[in-house]
mmCIF file with all atom_site columns, C-alpha atoms in Angstrom:
data_model
loop_
_atom_site.group_PDB
_atom_site.id
_atom_site.type_symbol
_atom_site.label_atom_id
_atom_site.label_alt_id
_atom_site.label_comp_id
_atom_site.label_asym_id
_atom_site.label_entity_id
_atom_site.label_seq_id
_atom_site.pdbx_PDB_ins_code
_atom_site.Cartn_x
_atom_site.Cartn_y
_atom_site.Cartn_z
_atom_site.occupancy
_atom_site.B_iso_or_equiv
_atom_site.pdbx_formal_charge
_atom_site.auth_seq_id
_atom_site.auth_comp_id
_atom_site.auth_asym_id
_atom_site.auth_atom_id
_atom_site.pdbx_PDB_model_num
ATOM 1   C CA . MET A 1 1   ? 63.056  110.564 99.893  1.00 51.00 ? 1   MET A CA 1
ATOM 2   C CA . LYS A 1 2   ? 64.169  111.093 103.440 1.00 58.00 ? 2   LYS A CA 1
ATOM 3   C CA . LYS A 1 3   ? 64.474  107.335 104.051 1.00 60.00 ? 3   LYS A CA 1
ATOM 4   C CA . GLY A 1 4   ? 66.824  106.880 101.014 1.00 63.00 ? 4   GLY A CA 1
ATOM 5   C CA . SER A 1 5   ? 68.949  109.943 101.933 1.00 72.00 ? 5   SER A CA 1
ATOM 6   C CA . SER A 1 6   ? 69.415  108.697 105.352 1.00 76.00 ? 6   SER A CA 1
ATOM 7   C CA . HIS A 1 7   ? 70.320  105.352 104.130 1.00 74.00 ? 7   HIS A CA 1
ATOM 8   C CA . LYS A 1 8   ? 73.033  106.715 102.047 1.00 80.00 ? 8   LYS A CA 1
ATOM 9   C CA . LYS A 1 9   ? 74.419  108.981 104.853 1.00 81.00 ? 9   LYS A CA 1
ATOM 10  C CA . ALA A 1 10  ? 74.512  105.700 106.971 1.00 79.00 ? 10  ALA A CA 1
ATOM 11  C CA . GLN A 1 11  ? 76.416  103.910 104.345 1.00 82.00 ? 11  GLN A CA 1
ATOM 12  C CA . LYS A 1 12  ? 78.776  106.812 103.949 1.00 84.00 ? 12  LYS A CA 1
ATOM 13  C CA . ALA A 1 13  ? 79.335  106.896 107.792 1.00 82.00 ? 13  ALA A CA 1
ATOM 14  C CA . GLN A 1 14  ? 80.041  103.298 107.558 1.00 84.00 ? 14  GLN A CA 1
ATOM 15  C CA . ALA A 1 15  ? 82.550  103.537 104.787 1.00 82.00 ? 15  ALA A CA 1
ATOM 16  C CA . THR A 1 16  ? 84.290  106.417 106.845 1.00 86.00 ? 16  THR A CA 1
ATOM 17  C CA . PHE A 1 17  ? 84.328  104.371 110.043 1.00 82.00 ? 17  PHE A CA 1
ATOM 18  C CA . LEU A 1 18  ? 85.586  101.349 108.119 1.00 82.00 ? 18  LEU A CA 1
ATOM 19  C CA . THR A 1 19  ? 88.343  103.369 106.462 1.00 85.00 ? 19  THR A CA 1
ATOM 20  C CA . LEU A 1 20  ? 89.441  104.989 109.817 1.00 84.00 ? 20  LEU A CA 1
ATOM 21  C CA . PHE A 1 21  ? 89.285  101.677 111.509 1.00 81.00 ? 21  PHE A CA 1
ATOM 22  C CA . VAL A 1 22  ? 91.632  100.013 108.789 1.00 79.00 ? 22  VAL A CA 1
ATOM 23  C CA . LEU A 1 23  ? 94.132  102.970 108.919 1.00 79.00 ? 23  LEU A CA 1
ATOM 24  C CA . PHE A 1 24  ? 94.027  102.668 112.720 1.00 78.00 ? 24  PHE A CA 1
ATOM 25  C CA . VAL A 1 25  ? 94.793  98.798  112.444 1.00 72.00 ? 25  VAL A CA 1
ATOM 26  C CA . LEU A 1 26  ? 97.566  99.465  109.870 1.00 70.00 ? 26  LEU A CA 1
ATOM 27  C CA . PHE A 1 27  ? 99.108  102.171 112.215 1.00 70.00 ? 27  PHE A CA 1
ATOM 28  C CA . CYS A 1 28  ? 98.899  99.850  115.264 1.00 66.00 ? 28  CYS A CA 1
ATOM 29  C CA . GLY A 1 29  ? 100.518 96.984  113.239 1.00 63.00 ? 29  GLY A CA 1
ATOM 30  C CA . TYR A 1 30  ? 103.349 99.635  112.288 1.00 58.00 ? 30  TYR A CA 1
ATOM 31  C CA . LEU A 1 31  ? 103.814 100.266 115.881 1.00 58.00 ? 31  LEU A CA 1
ATOM 32  C CA . ILE A 1 32  ? 103.776 96.689  117.030 1.00 60.00 ? 32  ILE A CA 1
ATOM 33  C CA . ALA A 1 33  ? 106.385 95.740  114.257 1.00 56.00 ? 33  ALA A CA 1
ATOM 34  C CA . HIS A 1 34  ? 108.821 98.341  115.202 1.00 53.00 ? 34  HIS A CA 1
ATOM 35  C CA . ASP A 1 35  ? 110.481 98.909  118.556 1.00 57.00 ? 35  ASP A CA 1
ATOM 36  C CA . PRO A 1 36  ? 109.307 102.419 119.728 1.00 56.00 ? 36  PRO A CA 1
ATOM 37  C CA . GLU A 1 37  ? 112.901 103.429 120.242 1.00 58.00 ? 37  GLU A CA 1
ATOM 38  C CA . ASP A 1 38  ? 113.784 102.703 116.689 1.00 54.00 ? 38  ASP A CA 1
ATOM 39  C CA . LEU A 1 39  ? 111.068 105.015 115.501 1.00 50.00 ? 39  LEU A CA 1
ATOM 40  C CA . ARG A 1 40  ? 112.931 108.048 116.644 1.00 54.00 ? 40  ARG A CA 1
ATOM 41  C CA . PHE A 1 41  ? 115.688 107.437 114.169 1.00 50.00 ? 41  PHE A CA 1
ATOM 42  C CA . LEU A 1 42  ? 113.521 106.934 111.127 1.00 49.00 ? 42  LEU A CA 1
ATOM 43  C CA . PRO A 1 43  ? 114.560 109.532 108.484 1.00 49.00 ? 43  PRO A CA 1
ATOM 44  C CA . LYS A 1 44  ? 112.314 112.002 106.914 1.00 53.00 ? 44  LYS A CA 1
ATOM 45  C CA . LEU A 1 45  ? 111.771 110.569 103.603 1.00 50.00 ? 45  LEU A CA 1
ATOM 46  C CA . ASP A 1 46  ? 112.318 113.212 100.993 1.00 52.00 ? 46  ASP A CA 1
ATOM 47  C CA . ARG A 1 47  ? 113.307 111.550 97.708  1.00 51.00 ? 47  ARG A CA 1
ATOM 48  C CA . PHE A 1 48  ? 115.519 114.335 96.618  1.00 54.00 ? 48  PHE A CA 1
ATOM 49  C CA . ALA A 1 49  ? 117.322 114.713 99.808  1.00 58.00 ? 49  ALA A CA 1
ATOM 50  C CA . LEU A 1 50  ? 117.837 110.845 99.792  1.00 53.00 ? 50  LEU A CA 1
ATOM 51  C CA . ALA A 1 51  ? 119.305 110.813 96.145  1.00 56.00 ? 51  ALA A CA 1
ATOM 52  C CA . GLU A 1 52  ? 121.512 113.838 96.856  1.00 58.00 ? 52  GLU A CA 1
ATOM 53  C CA . ALA A 1 53  ? 122.839 112.246 100.124 1.00 58.00 ? 53  ALA A CA 1
ATOM 54  C CA . TYR A 1 54  ? 123.488 109.006 98.071  1.00 55.00 ? 54  TYR A CA 1
ATOM 55  C CA . ARG A 1 55  ? 125.148 110.786 95.386  1.00 58.00 ? 55  ARG A CA 1
ATOM 56  C CA . ARG A 1 56  ? 127.332 112.936 97.601  1.00 62.00 ? 56  ARG A CA 1
ATOM 57  C CA . GLY A 1 57  ? 127.895 110.109 100.109 1.00 65.00 ? 57  GLY A CA 1
ATOM 58  C CA . GLY A 1 58  ? 128.171 110.391 103.738 1.00 67.00 ? 58  GLY A CA 1
ATOM 59  C CA . ALA A 1 59  ? 131.160 110.737 106.155 1.00 72.00 ? 59  ALA A CA 1
ATOM 60  C CA . VAL A 1 60  ? 131.541 106.993 106.235 1.00 69.00 ? 60  VAL A CA 1
ATOM 61  C CA . GLU A 1 61  ? 131.752 106.636 102.433 1.00 67.00 ? 61  GLU A CA 1
ATOM 62  C CA . ARG A 1 62  ? 134.149 109.400 102.048 1.00 66.00 ? 62  ARG A CA 1
ATOM 63  C CA . ASP A 1 63  ? 136.351 107.932 104.699 1.00 70.00 ? 63  ASP A CA 1
ATOM 64  C CA . ASN A 1 64  ? 136.447 104.523 103.048 1.00 66.00 ? 64  ASN A CA 1
ATOM 65  C CA . LEU A 1 65  ? 137.083 105.915 99.789  1.00 65.00 ? 65  LEU A CA 1
ATOM 66  C CA . GLU A 1 66  ? 140.097 107.976 101.282 1.00 70.00 ? 66  GLU A CA 1
ATOM 67  C CA . ALA A 1 67  ? 141.270 104.854 102.919 1.00 68.00 ? 67  ALA A CA 1
ATOM 68  C CA . GLU A 1 68  ? 141.182 102.965 99.607  1.00 66.00 ? 68  GLU A CA 1
ATOM 69  C CA . MET A 1 69  ? 143.247 105.646 97.940  1.00 68.00 ? 69  MET A CA 1
ATOM 70  C CA . LEU A 1 70  ? 145.966 105.232 100.391 1.00 70.00 ? 70  LEU A CA 1
ATOM 71  C CA . PRO A 1 71  ? 149.135 103.202 99.178  1.00 71.00 ? 71  PRO A CA 1
ATOM 72  C CA . ILE A 1 72  ? 148.984 99.670  99.958  1.00 75.00 ? 72  ILE A CA 1
ATOM 73  C CA . PRO A 1 73  ? 152.063 98.502  102.129 1.00 72.00 ? 73  PRO A CA 1
ATOM 74  C CA . GLY A 1 74  ? 154.117 95.989  100.195 1.00 73.00 ? 74  GLY A CA 1
ATOM 75  C CA . ALA A 1 75  ? 152.683 96.862  96.812  1.00 76.00 ? 75  ALA A CA 1
ATOM 76  C CA . SER A 1 76  ? 155.088 97.469  93.757  1.00 78.00 ? 76  SER A CA 1
ATOM 77  C CA . GLU A 1 77  ? 155.244 101.248 92.743  1.00 79.00 ? 77  GLU A CA 1
ATOM 78  C CA . ASP A 1 78  ? 153.882 100.206 89.138  1.00 81.00 ? 78  ASP A CA 1
ATOM 79  C CA . ALA A 1 79  ? 151.049 98.078  90.565  1.00 82.00 ? 79  ALA A CA 1
ATOM 80  C CA . VAL A 1 80  ? 148.791 100.917 89.338  1.00 85.00 ? 80  VAL A CA 1
ATOM 81  C CA . GLN A 1 81  ? 149.861 102.903 86.416  1.00 85.00 ? 81  GLN A CA 1
ATOM 82  C CA . LEU A 1 82  ? 147.965 106.122 85.337  1.00 86.00 ? 82  LEU A CA 1
ATOM 83  C CA . GLY A 1 83  ? 148.109 107.101 81.794  1.00 89.00 ? 83  GLY A CA 1
ATOM 84  C CA . LYS A 1 84  ? 146.802 110.248 79.716  1.00 90.00 ? 84  LYS A CA 1
ATOM 85  C CA . ASP A 1 85  ? 143.834 112.356 80.277  1.00 87.00 ? 85  ASP A CA 1
ATOM 86  C CA . LEU A 1 86  ? 141.976 111.504 77.223  1.00 88.00 ? 86  LEU A CA 1
ATOM 87  C CA . ASP A 1 87  ? 138.931 113.737 77.908  1.00 86.00 ? 87  ASP A CA 1
ATOM 88  C CA . GLY A 1 88  ? 140.470 116.810 79.427  1.00 85.00 ? 88  GLY A CA 1
ATOM 89  C CA . ASP A 1 89  ? 138.563 116.457 82.931  1.00 83.00 ? 89  ASP A CA 1
ATOM 90  C CA . GLY A 1 90  ? 141.724 116.569 84.725  1.00 83.00 ? 90  GLY A CA 1
ATOM 91  C CA . ASP A 1 91  ? 141.921 112.811 85.619  1.00 83.00 ? 91  ASP A CA 1
ATOM 92  C CA . PRO A 1 92  ? 143.736 110.035 83.924  1.00 87.00 ? 92  PRO A CA 1
ATOM 93  C CA . ASP A 1 93  ? 141.688 107.974 81.499  1.00 87.00 ? 93  ASP A CA 1
ATOM 94  C CA . GLU A 1 94  ? 144.258 105.209 80.957  1.00 91.00 ? 94  GLU A CA 1
ATOM 95  C CA . ILE A 1 95  ? 144.561 102.980 83.951  1.00 89.00 ? 95  ILE A CA 1
ATOM 96  C CA . HIS A 1 96  ? 146.678 99.905  84.052  1.00 91.00 ? 96  HIS A CA 1
ATOM 97  C CA . PHE A 1 97  ? 146.322 97.566  87.266  1.00 89.00 ? 97  PHE A CA 1
ATOM 98  C CA . ARG A 1 98  ? 148.880 94.802  88.020  1.00 89.00 ? 98  ARG A CA 1
ATOM 99  C CA . LEU A 1 99  ? 147.464 92.124  90.186  1.00 88.00 ? 99  LEU A CA 1
ATOM 100 C CA . GLU A 1 100 ? 148.636 88.681  91.401  1.00 88.00 ? 100 GLU A CA 1
ATOM 101 C CA . VAL A 1 101 ? 147.164 85.898  93.115  1.00 86.00 ? 101 VAL A CA 1
ATOM 102 C CA . ILE A 1 102 ? 148.077 85.517  96.676  1.00 84.00 ? 102 ILE A CA 1
ATOM 103 C CA . GLU A 1 103 ? 146.836 82.914  99.179  1.00 85.00 ? 103 GLU A CA 1
ATOM 104 C CA . VAL A 1 104 ? 146.223 84.114  102.834 1.00 84.00 ? 104 VAL A CA 1
ATOM 105 C CA . GLN A 1 105 ? 144.945 82.485  105.855 1.00 86.00 ? 105 GLN A CA 1
ATOM 106 C CA . GLU A 1 106 ? 142.284 84.460  108.019 1.00 85.00 ? 106 GLU A CA 1
ATOM 107 C CA . GLU A 1 107 ? 140.751 83.756  111.250 1.00 86.00 ? 107 GLU A CA 1
ATOM 108 C CA . VAL A 1 108 ? 137.026 83.652  110.456 1.00 84.00 ? 108 VAL A CA 1
ATOM 109 C CA . TYR A 1 109 ? 136.004 83.029  114.166 1.00 84.00 ? 109 TYR A CA 1
ATOM 110 C CA . PRO A 1 110 ? 138.034 82.083  117.150 1.00 89.00 ? 110 PRO A CA 1
ATOM 111 C CA . GLY A 1 111 ? 140.262 79.182  116.530 1.00 89.00 ? 111 GLY A CA 1
ATOM 112 C CA . GLU A 1 112 ? 138.971 78.646  112.817 1.00 91.00 ? 112 GLU A CA 1
ATOM 113 C CA . PHE A 1 113 ? 141.243 79.527  110.076 1.00 91.00 ? 113 PHE A CA 1
ATOM 114 C CA . VAL A 1 114 ? 140.372 79.532  106.467 1.00 90.00 ? 114 VAL A CA 1
ATOM 115 C CA . ASN A 1 115 ? 142.517 80.147  103.146 1.00 89.00 ? 115 ASN A CA 1
ATOM 116 C CA . PHE A 1 116 ? 141.489 82.539  100.781 1.00 87.00 ? 116 PHE A CA 1
ATOM 117 C CA . TRP A 1 117 ? 142.886 83.332  97.170  1.00 86.00 ? 117 TRP A CA 1
ATOM 118 C CA . VAL A 1 118 ? 142.777 87.088  96.933  1.00 85.00 ? 118 VAL A CA 1
ATOM 119 C CA . PHE A 1 119 ? 143.714 89.244  93.832  1.00 86.00 ? 119 PHE A CA 1
ATOM 120 C CA . ALA A 1 120 ? 146.369 91.761  95.313  1.00 83.00 ? 120 ALA A CA 1
ATOM 121 C CA . PRO A 1 121 ? 148.424 94.483  93.691  1.00 84.00 ? 121 PRO A CA 1
ATOM 122 C CA . LEU A 1 122 ? 151.761 93.165  92.326  1.00 83.00 ? 122 LEU A CA 1
ATOM 123 C CA . GLY A 1 123 ? 153.848 92.966  95.329  1.00 81.00 ? 123 GLY A CA 1
ATOM 124 C CA . SER A 1 124 ? 157.371 94.700  95.486  1.00 67.00 ? 124 SER A CA 1
ATOM 125 C CA . GLY A 1 125 ? 158.948 91.418  96.763  1.00 65.00 ? 125 GLY A CA 1
ATOM 126 C CA . THR A 1 126 ? 159.805 92.819  100.290 1.00 62.00 ? 126 THR A CA 1
ATOM 127 C CA . SER A 1 127 ? 156.289 92.127  101.814 1.00 64.00 ? 127 SER A CA 1
ATOM 128 C CA . SER A 1 128 ? 152.922 90.797  100.787 1.00 68.00 ? 128 SER A CA 1
ATOM 129 C CA . PRO A 1 129 ? 150.332 93.462  99.805  1.00 68.00 ? 129 PRO A CA 1
ATOM 130 C CA . ALA A 1 130 ? 147.580 91.023  100.180 1.00 71.00 ? 130 ALA A CA 1
ATOM 131 C CA . ARG A 1 131 ? 144.551 91.931  102.391 1.00 73.00 ? 131 ARG A CA 1
ATOM 132 C CA . LEU A 1 132 ? 141.137 90.415  102.664 1.00 69.00 ? 132 LEU A CA 1
ATOM 133 C CA . PRO A 1 133 ? 138.866 91.903  101.031 1.00 73.00 ? 133 PRO A CA 1
ATOM 134 C CA . SER A 1 134 ? 140.927 92.587  97.959  1.00 77.00 ? 134 SER A CA 1
ATOM 135 C CA . PRO A 1 135 ? 141.142 96.262  97.114  1.00 78.00 ? 135 PRO A CA 1
ATOM 136 C CA . THR A 1 136 ? 138.403 97.820  94.974  1.00 80.00 ? 136 THR A CA 1
ATOM 137 C CA . LEU A 1 137 ? 139.485 98.845  91.446  1.00 84.00 ? 137 LEU A CA 1
ATOM 138 C CA . ARG A 1 138 ? 137.774 102.055 90.855  1.00 83.00 ? 138 ARG A CA 1
ATOM 139 C CA . VAL A 1 139 ? 137.567 103.430 87.347  1.00 85.00 ? 139 VAL A CA 1
ATOM 140 C CA . GLU A 1 140 ? 135.041 105.814 85.339  1.00 86.00 ? 140 GLU A CA 1
ATOM 141 C CA . GLU A 1 141 ? 132.865 105.107 82.674  1.00 86.00 ? 141 GLU A CA 1
ATOM 142 C CA . GLY A 1 142 ? 134.817 105.546 79.427  1.00 89.00 ? 142 GLY A CA 1
ATOM 143 C CA . ASP A 1 143 ? 138.242 104.941 81.036  1.00 90.00 ? 143 ASP A CA 1
ATOM 144 C CA . HIS A 1 144 ? 140.598 102.576 79.010  1.00 92.00 ? 144 HIS A CA 1
ATOM 145 C CA . VAL A 1 145 ? 141.423 99.986  81.563  1.00 92.00 ? 145 VAL A CA 1
ATOM 146 C CA . GLU A 1 146 ? 144.085 97.271  81.398  1.00 92.00 ? 146 GLU A CA 1
ATOM 147 C CA . ILE A 1 147 ? 144.276 94.693  84.118  1.00 90.00 ? 147 ILE A CA 1
ATOM 148 C CA . THR A 1 148 ? 147.420 92.422  83.978  1.00 91.00 ? 148 THR A CA 1
ATOM 149 C CA . LEU A 1 149 ? 146.845 89.158  86.115  1.00 89.00 ? 149 LEU A CA 1
ATOM 150 C CA . TYR A 1 150 ? 150.149 87.647  87.046  1.00 89.00 ? 150 TYR A CA 1
ATOM 151 C CA . ASN A 1 151 ? 149.511 84.223  88.197  1.00 88.00 ? 151 ASN A CA 1
ATOM 152 C CA . THR A 1 152 ? 152.034 83.728  90.960  1.00 86.00 ? 152 THR A CA 1
ATOM 153 C CA . HIS A 1 153 ? 149.658 80.981  92.483  1.00 85.00 ? 153 HIS A CA 1
ATOM 154 C CA . TYR A 1 154 ? 150.146 77.139  92.051  1.00 88.00 ? 154 TYR A CA 1
ATOM 155 C CA . LEU A 1 155 ? 146.624 76.823  90.443  1.00 89.00 ? 155 LEU A CA 1
ATOM 156 C CA . PRO A 1 156 ? 145.038 78.261  87.254  1.00 91.00 ? 156 PRO A CA 1
ATOM 157 C CA . HIS A 1 157 ? 143.061 81.584  87.650  1.00 90.00 ? 157 HIS A CA 1
ATOM 158 C CA . THR A 1 158 ? 141.029 84.215  85.908  1.00 90.00 ? 158 THR A CA 1
ATOM 159 C CA . ILE A 1 159 ? 139.449 87.439  86.771  1.00 89.00 ? 159 ILE A CA 1
ATOM 160 C CA . HIS A 1 160 ? 135.646 87.827  86.183  1.00 87.00 ? 160 HIS A CA 1
ATOM 161 C CA . LEU A 1 161 ? 134.729 91.430  87.064  1.00 84.00 ? 161 LEU A CA 1
ATOM 162 C CA . HIS A 1 162 ? 131.466 92.751  88.396  1.00 81.00 ? 162 HIS A CA 1
ATOM 163 C CA . GLY A 1 163 ? 130.117 96.274  88.231  1.00 78.00 ? 163 GLY A CA 1
ATOM 164 C CA . THR A 1 164 ? 130.989 96.915  84.699  1.00 79.00 ? 164 THR A CA 1
ATOM 165 C CA . SER A 1 165 ? 130.401 95.305  81.328  1.00 80.00 ? 165 SER A CA 1
ATOM 166 C CA . GLN A 1 166 ? 133.311 94.254  79.020  1.00 82.00 ? 166 GLN A CA 1
ATOM 167 C CA . PRO A 1 167 ? 133.738 92.401  75.759  1.00 84.00 ? 167 PRO A CA 1
ATOM 168 C CA . ASN A 1 168 ? 132.968 88.582  76.124  1.00 83.00 ? 168 ASN A CA 1
ATOM 169 C CA . ASN A 1 169 ? 136.639 87.636  75.485  1.00 87.00 ? 169 ASN A CA 1
ATOM 170 C CA . MET A 1 170 ? 137.725 89.835  78.432  1.00 85.00 ? 170 MET A CA 1
ATOM 171 C CA . ASP A 1 171 ? 135.064 88.627  80.843  1.00 81.00 ? 171 ASP A CA 1
ATOM 172 C CA . GLY A 1 172 ? 137.334 85.908  82.714  1.00 82.00 ? 172 GLY A CA 1
ATOM 173 C CA . VAL A 1 173 ? 134.807 83.097  82.742  1.00 86.00 ? 173 VAL A CA 1
ATOM 174 C CA . PRO A 1 174 ? 137.180 79.994  82.658  1.00 85.00 ? 174 PRO A CA 1
ATOM 175 C CA . HIS A 1 175 ? 136.306 77.277  79.980  1.00 86.00 ? 175 HIS A CA 1
ATOM 176 C CA . MET A 1 176 ? 133.683 79.581  78.480  1.00 88.00 ? 176 MET A CA 1
ATOM 177 C CA . THR A 1 177 ? 135.123 83.108  77.415  1.00 87.00 ? 177 THR A CA 1
ATOM 178 C CA . GLN A 1 178 ? 138.735 82.537  78.452  1.00 88.00 ? 178 GLN A CA 1
ATOM 179 C CA . ASP A 1 179 ? 141.326 80.001  79.088  1.00 90.00 ? 179 ASP A CA 1
ATOM 180 C CA . GLU A 1 180 ? 142.455 79.864  82.518  1.00 90.00 ? 180 GLU A CA 1
ATOM 181 C CA . VAL A 1 181 ? 145.863 81.672  83.232  1.00 91.00 ? 181 VAL A CA 1
ATOM 182 C CA . PRO A 1 182 ? 148.307 78.744  84.053  1.00 91.00 ? 182 PRO A CA 1
ATOM 183 C CA . PRO A 1 183 ? 150.748 79.177  87.157  1.00 90.00 ? 183 PRO A CA 1
ATOM 184 C CA . GLY A 1 184 ? 153.792 81.326  86.107  1.00 90.00 ? 184 GLY A CA 1
ATOM 185 C CA . LYS A 1 185 ? 151.902 82.993  83.147  1.00 90.00 ? 185 LYS A CA 1
ATOM 186 C CA . SER A 1 186 ? 150.006 86.288  82.807  1.00 90.00 ? 186 SER A CA 1
ATOM 187 C CA . PHE A 1 187 ? 147.195 87.730  80.861  1.00 91.00 ? 187 PHE A CA 1
ATOM 188 C CA . THR A 1 188 ? 146.088 91.333  80.228  1.00 92.00 ? 188 THR A CA 1
ATOM 189 C CA . TYR A 1 189 ? 142.290 92.298  80.120  1.00 91.00 ? 189 TYR A CA 1
ATOM 190 C CA . ARG A 1 190 ? 141.727 95.089  77.936  1.00 93.00 ? 190 ARG A CA 1
ATOM 191 C CA . PHE A 1 191 ? 138.482 97.091  77.778  1.00 91.00 ? 191 PHE A CA 1
ATOM 192 C CA . VAL A 1 192 ? 136.758 100.429 77.844  1.00 92.00 ? 192 VAL A CA 1
ATOM 193 C CA . ALA A 1 193 ? 134.834 100.674 81.104  1.00 88.00 ? 193 ALA A CA 1
ATOM 194 C CA . GLY A 1 194 ? 131.160 100.664 80.243  1.00 85.00 ? 194 GLY A CA 1
ATOM 195 C CA . GLN A 1 195 ? 128.037 101.874 82.108  1.00 82.00 ? 195 GLN A CA 1
ATOM 196 C CA . PRO A 1 196 ? 128.492 100.861 85.741  1.00 79.00 ? 196 PRO A CA 1
ATOM 197 C CA . GLY A 1 197 ? 125.683 98.613  87.267  1.00 75.00 ? 197 GLY A CA 1
ATOM 198 C CA . THR A 1 198 ? 125.036 95.288  88.827  1.00 70.00 ? 198 THR A CA 1
ATOM 199 C CA . PHE A 1 199 ? 126.521 93.120  86.060  1.00 64.00 ? 199 PHE A CA 1
ATOM 200 C CA . TRP A 1 200 ? 126.991 89.525  86.900  1.00 59.00 ? 200 TRP A CA 1
#
């Protein structure tokens, strides 16, 4: 009996040693894979705190959102038209964006310039409201959205939106769900903003 129990104790000791050794190797691998200076900045992982921080946003997110809310120099006063508050929450639920296609040239690295087509708020005629990247169009789920594309460019264009789902005939995929908007013409996309997400 003693021989069997000592054998079990030896097996248990070996299993414990093996487990501790594997944990030690994993920990050493973690330390080797990370610069020790970087380990000081690892956040304490609390799922609730992370979710709340994401929901509220940090200072950078709030500053970026405030910057997006500023008027864009050169944009027409009616480039964004806010309508009625349909659900009584204090903000407009009917939103009409008026955009045009503008070609801009940007220096992507020293001495290398590239032409970009951007969707910009309809201009006032005195200066170009174009910027790269184009402004973000922010709406809430349930908002009644209209986006009028004025094709002021010399090529045909459509707008294909990401981040929300909309009816197929308002999806802006050229030659599939919509004819392209020819130069000098316009098209208005109309939809109720659906659930936000990564819609491609």
